[in-house]
Amino acid sequence: MEGGGRPSALQAALLATSTALTALLYSVYRQKARVARGLEGARTVRLDGDLRAVLLEAPGRCVPYAVIEGVVQSVKETLSSQFVENCKGVVQRLTLQEHKMVWNRTTHLWNDYEKIIHQRTNTTPFDLVPPEEGAGVTVRVMKPLDAAELSLETVYEKFHPSVQSFTDVIGHYISGERPKGIQETEQMLKVGTALTGVGELVLDNATIKLQPPKQGMPYYLSSLDFSALLQKHESNVRFWKILTVVFGFATCTVLFFILRKQYRHHRERRHLKQMQEEFRQAQERLMREMNAEGGETLKNACVVCLSNAKSCVFLECGHVCSCNECYRALPEPKRCPVCRQPVSRVVPLYNS
């Protein structure tokens, strides 16, 4: 603790950092918990012949947050994979990712570094249809790229290593960057994939549409079934809750340590004031007694305690200024209270 009982700069910085981290983690936890509660409250509807009747009975022909499961079916022409034969889909994502090693001047280690240098996503309109044939009902999926979770399957992946000459290697060591190669990836949402959609379900004229919710809840197009999707989010909520509790406990520990230090400092100051007050009262009482008895008593009083009579002669300085009890209480090496010279020996003083 610094003077005045204030916490040190390190303690204040530690408390501020832990408090900020706890607040940040709590904010993330609340957001994750809100999403999980929203998923729990989402209305599960079946993709069957009764779906249109359900929407006609709903206010505004809309279910604000609904869960529906179906199979992907293309509306128009499907997208064909550039690398895999007979692979058809409705969403195609092509990615070129650079891999290299970067020298860290702080840790003196080579660290992996990845960077997307090009990415293109192609889509075509598609519906969700029931797994069984002939149900005669479809749900049009709107804005699939706006989904917070869009399950794409990696259908092609190839790594193209960099070809380097000896001169290139020397240059890379000097620059601190060593290219490893380019990774080429193709991901697709294939036709026939079982998909769980969570979003706003609305009847627009004759078309049933699944679209991003207007109430700010996340939009999902996941290959997991709804129970697995919900369990995944609940596990995520528990993880952030544990982190929040751990950092909250650390913050409370730092705060308790600082408050305990401040309490001890306050208690010591109060004890010191009490001792000063007792000493002042003793001096006043002594002065009153001396004034009543005369000035001779004050003249012969010990300069340390002002209560006992002088009874020691300090050598080699020769000062007569202390009683025997105060002499024994002097710290080592013992020095004269008047002139601060070392006391080599003490001779008792006898008053006749």
Tab-separated table of C-alpha atoms in Angstrom:
chain	number	residue	atom	x	y	z
A	1	MET	CA	0.000	0.000	0.000
A	2	GLU	CA	1.131	3.521	-0.740
A	3	GLY	CA	1.044	6.437	1.683
A	4	GLY	CA	-2.396	7.265	3.014
A	5	GLY	CA	-3.631	3.695	2.595
A	6	ARG	CA	-4.167	4.028	-1.147
A	7	PRO	CA	-3.578	0.888	-3.277
A	8	SER	CA	-0.406	0.764	-5.337
A	9	ALA	CA	-0.437	1.313	-9.094
A	10	LEU	CA	0.058	-2.413	-9.692
A	11	GLN	CA	-2.831	-3.343	-7.403
A	12	ALA	CA	-5.118	-0.762	-9.011
A	13	ALA	CA	-4.180	-1.946	-12.514
A	14	LEU	CA	-4.752	-5.581	-11.540
A	15	LEU	CA	-8.152	-4.785	-10.042
A	16	ALA	CA	-9.196	-2.702	-13.068
A	17	THR	CA	-8.063	-5.406	-15.519
A	18	SER	CA	-9.776	-8.255	-13.695
A	19	THR	CA	-12.972	-6.200	-13.332
A	20	ALA	CA	-12.994	-5.333	-17.034
A	21	LEU	CA	-12.402	-8.963	-18.035
A	22	THR	CA	-15.166	-10.140	-15.703
A	23	ALA	CA	-17.587	-7.578	-17.152
A	24	LEU	CA	-16.647	-8.583	-20.709
A	25	LEU	CA	-17.047	-12.302	-19.994
A	26	TYR	CA	-20.365	-11.669	-18.256
A	27	SER	CA	-21.591	-9.725	-21.280
A	28	VAL	CA	-20.656	-12.600	-23.603
A	29	TYR	CA	-22.265	-15.093	-21.209
A	30	ARG	CA	-25.523	-13.114	-21.140
A	31	GLN	CA	-25.574	-12.909	-24.941
A	32	LYS	CA	-24.962	-16.663	-25.263
A	33	ALA	CA	-27.621	-17.391	-22.624
A	34	ARG	CA	-30.108	-15.179	-24.464
A	35	VAL	CA	-29.485	-17.112	-27.685
A	36	ALA	CA	-29.896	-20.443	-25.880
A	37	ARG	CA	-33.156	-19.288	-24.249
A	38	GLY	CA	-34.374	-18.118	-27.645
A	39	LEU	CA	-33.647	-21.537	-29.123
A	40	GLU	CA	-35.457	-23.222	-26.245
A	41	GLY	CA	-38.492	-21.012	-26.878
A	42	ALA	CA	-38.489	-21.498	-30.640
A	43	ARG	CA	-41.618	-23.184	-31.979
A	44	THR	CA	-41.010	-26.511	-33.668
A	45	VAL	CA	-43.161	-27.023	-36.771
A	46	ARG	CA	-43.370	-30.062	-38.997
A	47	LEU	CA	-42.765	-29.880	-42.707
A	48	ASP	CA	-45.981	-31.576	-43.773
A	49	GLY	CA	-49.378	-30.838	-45.280
A	50	ASP	CA	-50.570	-29.052	-42.112
A	51	LEU	CA	-47.851	-26.392	-42.288
A	52	ARG	CA	-49.868	-24.013	-44.453
A	53	ALA	CA	-52.846	-24.263	-42.083
A	54	VAL	CA	-50.580	-23.530	-39.102
A	55	LEU	CA	-49.308	-20.355	-40.756
A	56	LEU	CA	-52.808	-19.253	-41.747
A	57	GLU	CA	-53.836	-19.425	-38.086
A	58	ALA	CA	-50.703	-17.597	-36.855
A	59	PRO	CA	-50.856	-13.794	-36.321
A	60	GLY	CA	-49.785	-12.100	-39.512
A	61	ARG	CA	-49.297	-15.539	-41.116
A	62	CYS	CA	-45.913	-15.610	-39.429
A	63	VAL	CA	-44.108	-17.626	-36.766
A	64	PRO	CA	-41.401	-15.185	-35.493
A	65	TYR	CA	-38.948	-17.900	-34.433
A	66	ALA	CA	-39.534	-21.409	-35.732
A	67	VAL	CA	-37.603	-24.637	-36.072
A	68	ILE	CA	-38.130	-26.724	-39.182
A	69	GLU	CA	-36.236	-29.716	-40.528
A	70	GLY	CA	-36.084	-30.844	-44.120
A	71	VAL	CA	-33.933	-31.912	-47.050
A	72	VAL	CA	-32.200	-29.520	-49.444
A	73	GLN	CA	-33.675	-29.382	-52.944
A	74	SER	CA	-32.648	-27.010	-55.726
A	75	VAL	CA	-35.268	-24.743	-57.267
A	76	LYS	CA	-33.442	-24.068	-60.511
A	77	GLU	CA	-30.173	-25.425	-61.868
A	78	THR	CA	-27.781	-26.807	-59.316
A	79	LEU	CA	-24.145	-25.802	-58.835
A	80	SER	CA	-21.551	-28.353	-59.929
A	81	SER	CA	-18.281	-28.903	-58.093
A	82	GLN	CA	-15.174	-27.722	-59.948
A	83	PHE	CA	-13.122	-30.649	-58.700
A	84	VAL	CA	-15.485	-33.543	-57.857
A	85	GLU	CA	-17.602	-35.241	-60.505
A	86	ASN	CA	-21.358	-35.654	-59.987
A	87	CYS	CA	-21.263	-33.416	-56.903
A	88	LYS	CA	-24.215	-31.039	-56.991
A	89	GLY	CA	-25.129	-28.352	-54.491
A	90	VAL	CA	-26.945	-25.080	-53.871
A	91	VAL	CA	-24.164	-23.180	-52.052
A	92	GLN	CA	-20.539	-23.313	-53.211
A	93	ARG	CA	-17.606	-21.623	-51.479
A	94	LEU	CA	-14.142	-21.561	-53.054
A	95	THR	CA	-11.262	-20.455	-50.828
A	96	LEU	CA	-7.551	-19.816	-51.382
A	97	GLN	CA	-5.661	-19.608	-48.094
A	98	GLU	CA	-2.007	-18.677	-47.693
A	99	HIS	CA	0.092	-20.525	-45.108
A	100	LYS	CA	3.440	-19.174	-43.906
A	101	MET	CA	5.779	-19.003	-40.929
A	102	VAL	CA	6.397	-15.624	-39.296
A	103	TRP	CA	9.324	-14.912	-36.959
A	104	ASN	CA	8.259	-13.533	-33.571
A	105	ARG	CA	10.941	-11.174	-32.281
A	106	THR	CA	9.558	-11.362	-28.739
A	107	THR	CA	9.497	-15.139	-28.256
A	108	HIS	CA	12.195	-15.852	-30.898
A	109	LEU	CA	10.046	-18.576	-32.434
A	110	TRP	CA	8.517	-19.269	-35.848
A	111	ASN	CA	4.704	-19.098	-35.631
A	112	ASP	CA	2.133	-20.392	-38.124
A	113	TYR	CA	0.177	-17.695	-39.926
A	114	GLU	CA	-2.862	-18.167	-42.154
A	115	LYS	CA	-4.514	-15.609	-44.406
A	116	ILE	CA	-7.418	-15.888	-46.846
A	117	ILE	CA	-6.237	-14.318	-50.082
A	118	HIS	CA	-9.356	-15.084	-52.140
A	119	GLN	CA	-12.852	-16.386	-51.424
A	120	ARG	CA	-15.900	-16.644	-53.653
A	121	THR	CA	-19.355	-17.935	-52.708
A	122	ASN	CA	-21.967	-18.958	-55.265
A	123	THR	CA	-25.598	-19.651	-54.412
A	124	THR	CA	-28.722	-20.761	-56.176
A	125	PRO	CA	-32.298	-20.701	-54.797
A	126	PHE	CA	-33.258	-23.813	-52.872
A	127	ASP	CA	-36.082	-25.263	-50.795
A	128	LEU	CA	-36.457	-27.498	-47.779
A	129	VAL	CA	-38.665	-30.486	-48.570
A	130	PRO	CA	-39.855	-33.400	-46.400
A	131	PRO	CA	-37.672	-36.529	-46.402
A	132	GLU	CA	-40.546	-38.609	-47.726
A	133	GLU	CA	-41.588	-38.213	-51.350
A	134	GLY	CA	-44.894	-36.752	-52.481
A	135	ALA	CA	-45.651	-34.523	-49.472
A	136	GLY	CA	-46.320	-31.605	-51.807
A	137	VAL	CA	-45.066	-28.850	-49.427
A	138	THR	CA	-41.820	-26.877	-49.652
A	139	VAL	CA	-40.177	-24.052	-47.714
A	140	ARG	CA	-38.100	-21.512	-49.630
A	141	VAL	CA	-34.854	-20.633	-47.802
A	142	MET	CA	-34.070	-16.921	-48.073
A	143	LYS	CA	-30.647	-15.264	-47.623
A	144	PRO	CA	-28.694	-18.396	-46.628
A	145	LEU	CA	-25.425	-16.443	-46.439
A	146	ASP	CA	-26.878	-14.333	-43.586
A	147	ALA	CA	-27.111	-17.415	-41.365
A	148	ALA	CA	-25.008	-17.332	-38.184
A	149	GLU	CA	-24.312	-21.014	-38.765
A	150	LEU	CA	-24.337	-22.386	-42.318
A	151	SER	CA	-23.220	-26.007	-42.501
A	152	LEU	CA	-21.041	-26.529	-45.581
A	153	GLU	CA	-19.310	-29.805	-46.384
A	154	THR	CA	-15.697	-29.769	-47.579
A	155	VAL	CA	-15.707	-31.704	-50.864
A	156	TYR	CA	-12.201	-30.824	-52.068
A	157	GLU	CA	-9.018	-29.746	-50.325
A	158	LYS	CA	-5.493	-29.581	-51.695
A	159	PHE	CA	-2.296	-27.976	-50.427
A	160	HIS	CA	0.151	-26.536	-52.962
A	161	PRO	CA	3.586	-26.229	-51.277
A	162	SER	CA	5.864	-23.324	-52.164
A	163	VAL	CA	8.880	-24.045	-54.327
A	164	GLN	CA	11.851	-22.122	-52.966
A	165	SER	CA	15.399	-21.688	-54.178
A	166	PHE	CA	18.399	-21.267	-51.881
A	167	THR	CA	18.324	-17.495	-52.489
A	168	ASP	CA	14.638	-17.402	-51.547
A	169	VAL	CA	15.371	-19.245	-48.299
A	170	ILE	CA	18.065	-16.717	-47.337
A	171	GLY	CA	15.722	-13.837	-48.181
A	172	HIS	CA	12.919	-15.344	-46.118
A	173	TYR	CA	15.148	-15.683	-43.048
A	174	ILE	CA	16.187	-12.055	-43.430
A	175	SER	CA	12.606	-10.786	-43.888
A	176	GLY	CA	11.194	-12.983	-41.107
A	177	GLU	CA	8.577	-14.679	-43.310
A	178	ARG	CA	8.748	-18.205	-44.758
A	179	PRO	CA	5.932	-19.139	-47.197
A	180	LYS	CA	4.694	-22.706	-46.803
A	181	GLY	CA	2.160	-22.832	-49.610
A	182	ILE	CA	-1.412	-22.238	-50.749
A	183	GLN	CA	-4.365	-24.322	-49.614
A	184	GLU	CA	-7.254	-24.655	-52.051
A	185	THR	CA	-10.631	-25.606	-50.577
A	186	GLU	CA	-14.109	-26.143	-51.971
A	187	GLN	CA	-17.118	-26.356	-49.643
A	188	MET	CA	-20.684	-27.073	-50.696
A	189	LEU	CA	-24.178	-27.436	-49.326
A	190	LYS	CA	-25.099	-30.481	-51.359
A	191	VAL	CA	-28.505	-31.384	-52.687
A	192	GLY	CA	-30.148	-33.963	-50.426
A	193	THR	CA	-28.481	-32.736	-47.216
A	194	ALA	CA	-30.677	-32.925	-44.107
A	195	LEU	CA	-30.877	-29.367	-42.764
A	196	THR	CA	-32.323	-27.782	-39.625
A	197	GLY	CA	-33.512	-24.243	-40.188
A	198	VAL	CA	-34.170	-21.824	-37.325
A	199	GLY	CA	-35.605	-18.465	-38.262
A	200	GLU	CA	-38.764	-16.573	-39.166
A	201	LEU	CA	-41.337	-18.702	-40.985
A	202	VAL	CA	-43.818	-16.677	-43.035
A	203	LEU	CA	-46.521	-17.392	-45.594
A	204	ASP	CA	-46.028	-14.931	-48.470
A	205	ASN	CA	-48.942	-15.373	-50.875
A	206	ALA	CA	-48.570	-19.028	-51.899
A	207	THR	CA	-44.909	-19.372	-50.885
A	208	ILE	CA	-43.723	-20.463	-47.452
A	209	LYS	CA	-40.429	-18.736	-46.655
A	210	LEU	CA	-37.752	-19.245	-44.007
A	211	GLN	CA	-35.806	-16.008	-43.496
A	212	PRO	CA	-33.656	-14.185	-40.932
A	213	PRO	CA	-35.713	-13.166	-37.854
A	214	LYS	CA	-36.644	-9.509	-37.472
A	215	GLN	CA	-36.303	-9.638	-33.672
A	216	GLY	CA	-32.514	-9.921	-33.729
A	217	MET	CA	-32.300	-13.632	-32.926
A	218	PRO	CA	-29.687	-15.705	-34.816
A	219	TYR	CA	-30.534	-17.420	-38.092
A	220	TYR	CA	-29.383	-21.043	-38.385
A	221	LEU	CA	-29.052	-23.480	-41.278
A	222	SER	CA	-27.357	-26.396	-39.567
A	223	SER	CA	-26.733	-30.007	-40.493
A	224	LEU	CA	-27.272	-30.932	-36.815
A	225	ASP	CA	-30.721	-31.895	-35.617
A	226	PHE	CA	-32.407	-29.419	-33.302
A	227	SER	CA	-31.649	-31.283	-30.051
A	228	ALA	CA	-27.927	-31.476	-30.939
A	229	LEU	CA	-27.922	-27.788	-31.942
A	230	LEU	CA	-29.562	-26.807	-28.651
A	231	GLN	CA	-27.160	-28.966	-26.640
A	232	LYS	CA	-24.213	-27.359	-28.421
A	233	HIS	CA	-25.363	-23.874	-27.421
A	234	GLU	CA	-26.100	-24.915	-23.835
A	235	SER	CA	-22.571	-26.318	-23.547
A	236	ASN	CA	-21.248	-23.025	-24.895
A	237	VAL	CA	-23.277	-21.148	-22.253
A	238	ARG	CA	-21.851	-23.331	-19.464
A	239	PHE	CA	-18.307	-22.699	-20.721
A	240	TRP	CA	-18.712	-18.905	-20.634
A	241	LYS	CA	-20.470	-19.099	-17.272
A	242	ILE	CA	-17.534	-20.984	-15.756
A	243	LEU	CA	-15.077	-18.437	-17.186
A	244	THR	CA	-17.161	-15.591	-15.763
A	245	VAL	CA	-17.289	-17.214	-12.308
A	246	VAL	CA	-13.527	-17.870	-12.296
A	247	PHE	CA	-12.594	-14.304	-13.252
A	248	GLY	CA	-15.267	-12.928	-10.897
A	249	PHE	CA	-13.722	-14.897	-8.034
A	250	ALA	CA	-10.281	-13.569	-8.992
A	251	THR	CA	-11.650	-10.006	-8.967
A	252	CYS	CA	-13.222	-10.526	-5.537
A	253	THR	CA	-9.921	-11.950	-4.257
A	254	VAL	CA	-7.963	-8.897	-5.432
A	255	LEU	CA	-10.588	-6.569	-3.957
A	256	PHE	CA	-10.524	-8.440	-0.623
A	257	PHE	CA	-6.721	-8.206	-0.510
A	258	ILE	CA	-6.820	-4.431	-1.138
A	259	LEU	CA	-9.585	-3.842	1.434
A	260	ARG	CA	-7.746	-5.943	4.011
A	261	LYS	CA	-4.604	-3.867	3.476
A	262	GLN	CA	-6.622	-0.681	3.860
A	263	TYR	CA	-8.252	-1.983	7.055
A	264	ARG	CA	-4.869	-2.869	8.557
A	265	HIS	CA	-3.503	0.528	7.618
A	266	HIS	CA	-6.533	2.230	9.213
A	267	ARG	CA	-6.189	0.132	12.360
A	268	GLU	CA	-2.472	0.968	12.656
A	269	ARG	CA	-3.167	4.682	12.227
A	270	ARG	CA	-5.895	4.545	14.872
A	271	HIS	CA	-3.535	2.719	17.253
A	272	LEU	CA	-0.808	5.304	16.606
A	273	LYS	CA	-3.201	8.162	17.307
A	274	GLN	CA	-4.280	6.473	20.507
A	275	MET	CA	-0.662	6.097	21.626
A	276	GLN	CA	0.059	9.738	20.774
A	277	GLU	CA	-2.977	10.845	22.737
A	278	GLU	CA	-1.940	8.737	25.755
A	279	PHE	CA	1.586	10.172	25.575
A	280	ARG	CA	0.221	13.716	25.368
A	281	GLN	CA	-2.020	13.102	28.366
A	282	ALA	CA	0.906	11.612	30.303
A	283	GLN	CA	3.031	14.652	29.495
A	284	GLU	CA	0.301	17.019	30.624
A	285	ARG	CA	-0.187	15.056	33.822
A	286	LEU	CA	3.554	15.052	34.467
A	287	MET	CA	3.799	18.771	33.837
A	288	ARG	CA	0.985	19.425	36.285
A	289	GLU	CA	2.698	17.284	38.932
A	290	MET	CA	6.018	19.029	38.304
A	291	ASN	CA	4.432	22.440	38.520
A	292	ALA	CA	2.878	21.421	41.819
A	293	GLU	CA	6.114	19.964	43.223
A	294	GLY	CA	8.490	22.539	41.761
A	295	GLY	CA	10.990	22.708	38.921
A	296	GLU	CA	13.598	20.494	40.553
A	297	THR	CA	11.768	17.321	39.582
A	298	LEU	CA	11.663	18.368	35.882
A	299	LYS	CA	15.349	19.176	35.981
A	300	ASN	CA	16.256	15.642	37.159
A	301	ALA	CA	13.701	13.784	34.958
A	302	CYS	CA	14.817	11.316	32.286
A	303	VAL	CA	14.774	12.994	28.845
A	304	VAL	CA	13.193	9.860	27.282
A	305	CYS	CA	10.270	8.976	29.555
A	306	LEU	CA	10.082	12.260	31.557
A	307	SER	CA	8.857	10.264	34.541
A	308	ASN	CA	11.800	8.497	36.177
A	309	ALA	CA	14.824	10.300	37.630
A	310	LYS	CA	18.149	10.359	35.754
A	311	SER	CA	20.321	7.506	37.012
A	312	CYS	CA	22.954	6.855	34.266
A	313	VAL	CA	26.169	8.601	33.195
A	314	PHE	CA	27.068	7.867	29.540
A	315	LEU	CA	30.735	7.586	28.719
A	316	GLU	CA	32.669	8.848	26.914
A	317	CYS	CA	30.345	11.844	26.268
A	318	GLY	CA	29.539	12.297	29.985
A	319	HIS	CA	25.841	13.176	29.571
A	320	VAL	CA	23.497	12.433	32.451
A	321	CYS	CA	20.138	12.211	30.674
A	322	SER	CA	18.492	8.815	31.102
A	323	CYS	CA	17.093	6.416	33.637
A	324	ASN	CA	18.232	2.811	33.789
A	325	GLU	CA	15.010	1.445	32.216
A	326	CYS	CA	15.222	3.743	29.196
A	327	TYR	CA	18.937	2.974	28.783
A	328	ARG	CA	18.179	-0.746	28.507
A	329	ALA	CA	15.435	0.024	25.949
A	330	LEU	CA	17.805	1.903	23.632
A	331	PRO	CA	18.451	0.026	20.330
A	332	GLU	CA	21.835	-1.491	19.581
A	333	PRO	CA	24.378	-0.055	19.105
A	334	LYS	CA	23.435	2.182	21.980
A	335	ARG	CA	23.912	5.929	21.461
A	336	CYS	CA	23.449	8.901	23.726
A	337	PRO	CA	19.932	10.414	23.276
A	338	VAL	CA	21.431	13.920	23.513
A	339	CYS	CA	24.560	13.921	21.344
A	340	ARG	CA	24.131	10.574	19.482
A	341	GLN	CA	27.686	9.492	20.324
A	342	PRO	CA	28.286	5.756	20.911
A	343	VAL	CA	28.018	4.686	24.551
A	344	SER	CA	31.075	2.681	25.494
A	345	ARG	CA	30.075	2.128	29.116
A	346	VAL	CA	27.576	3.375	31.688
A	347	VAL	CA	28.285	4.512	35.229
A	348	PRO	CA	25.391	4.558	37.767
A	349	LEU	CA	24.516	7.957	39.203
A	350	TYR	CA	23.965	8.147	42.925
A	351	ASN	CA	22.190	11.248	44.282
A	352	SER	CA	23.005	12.084	47.923
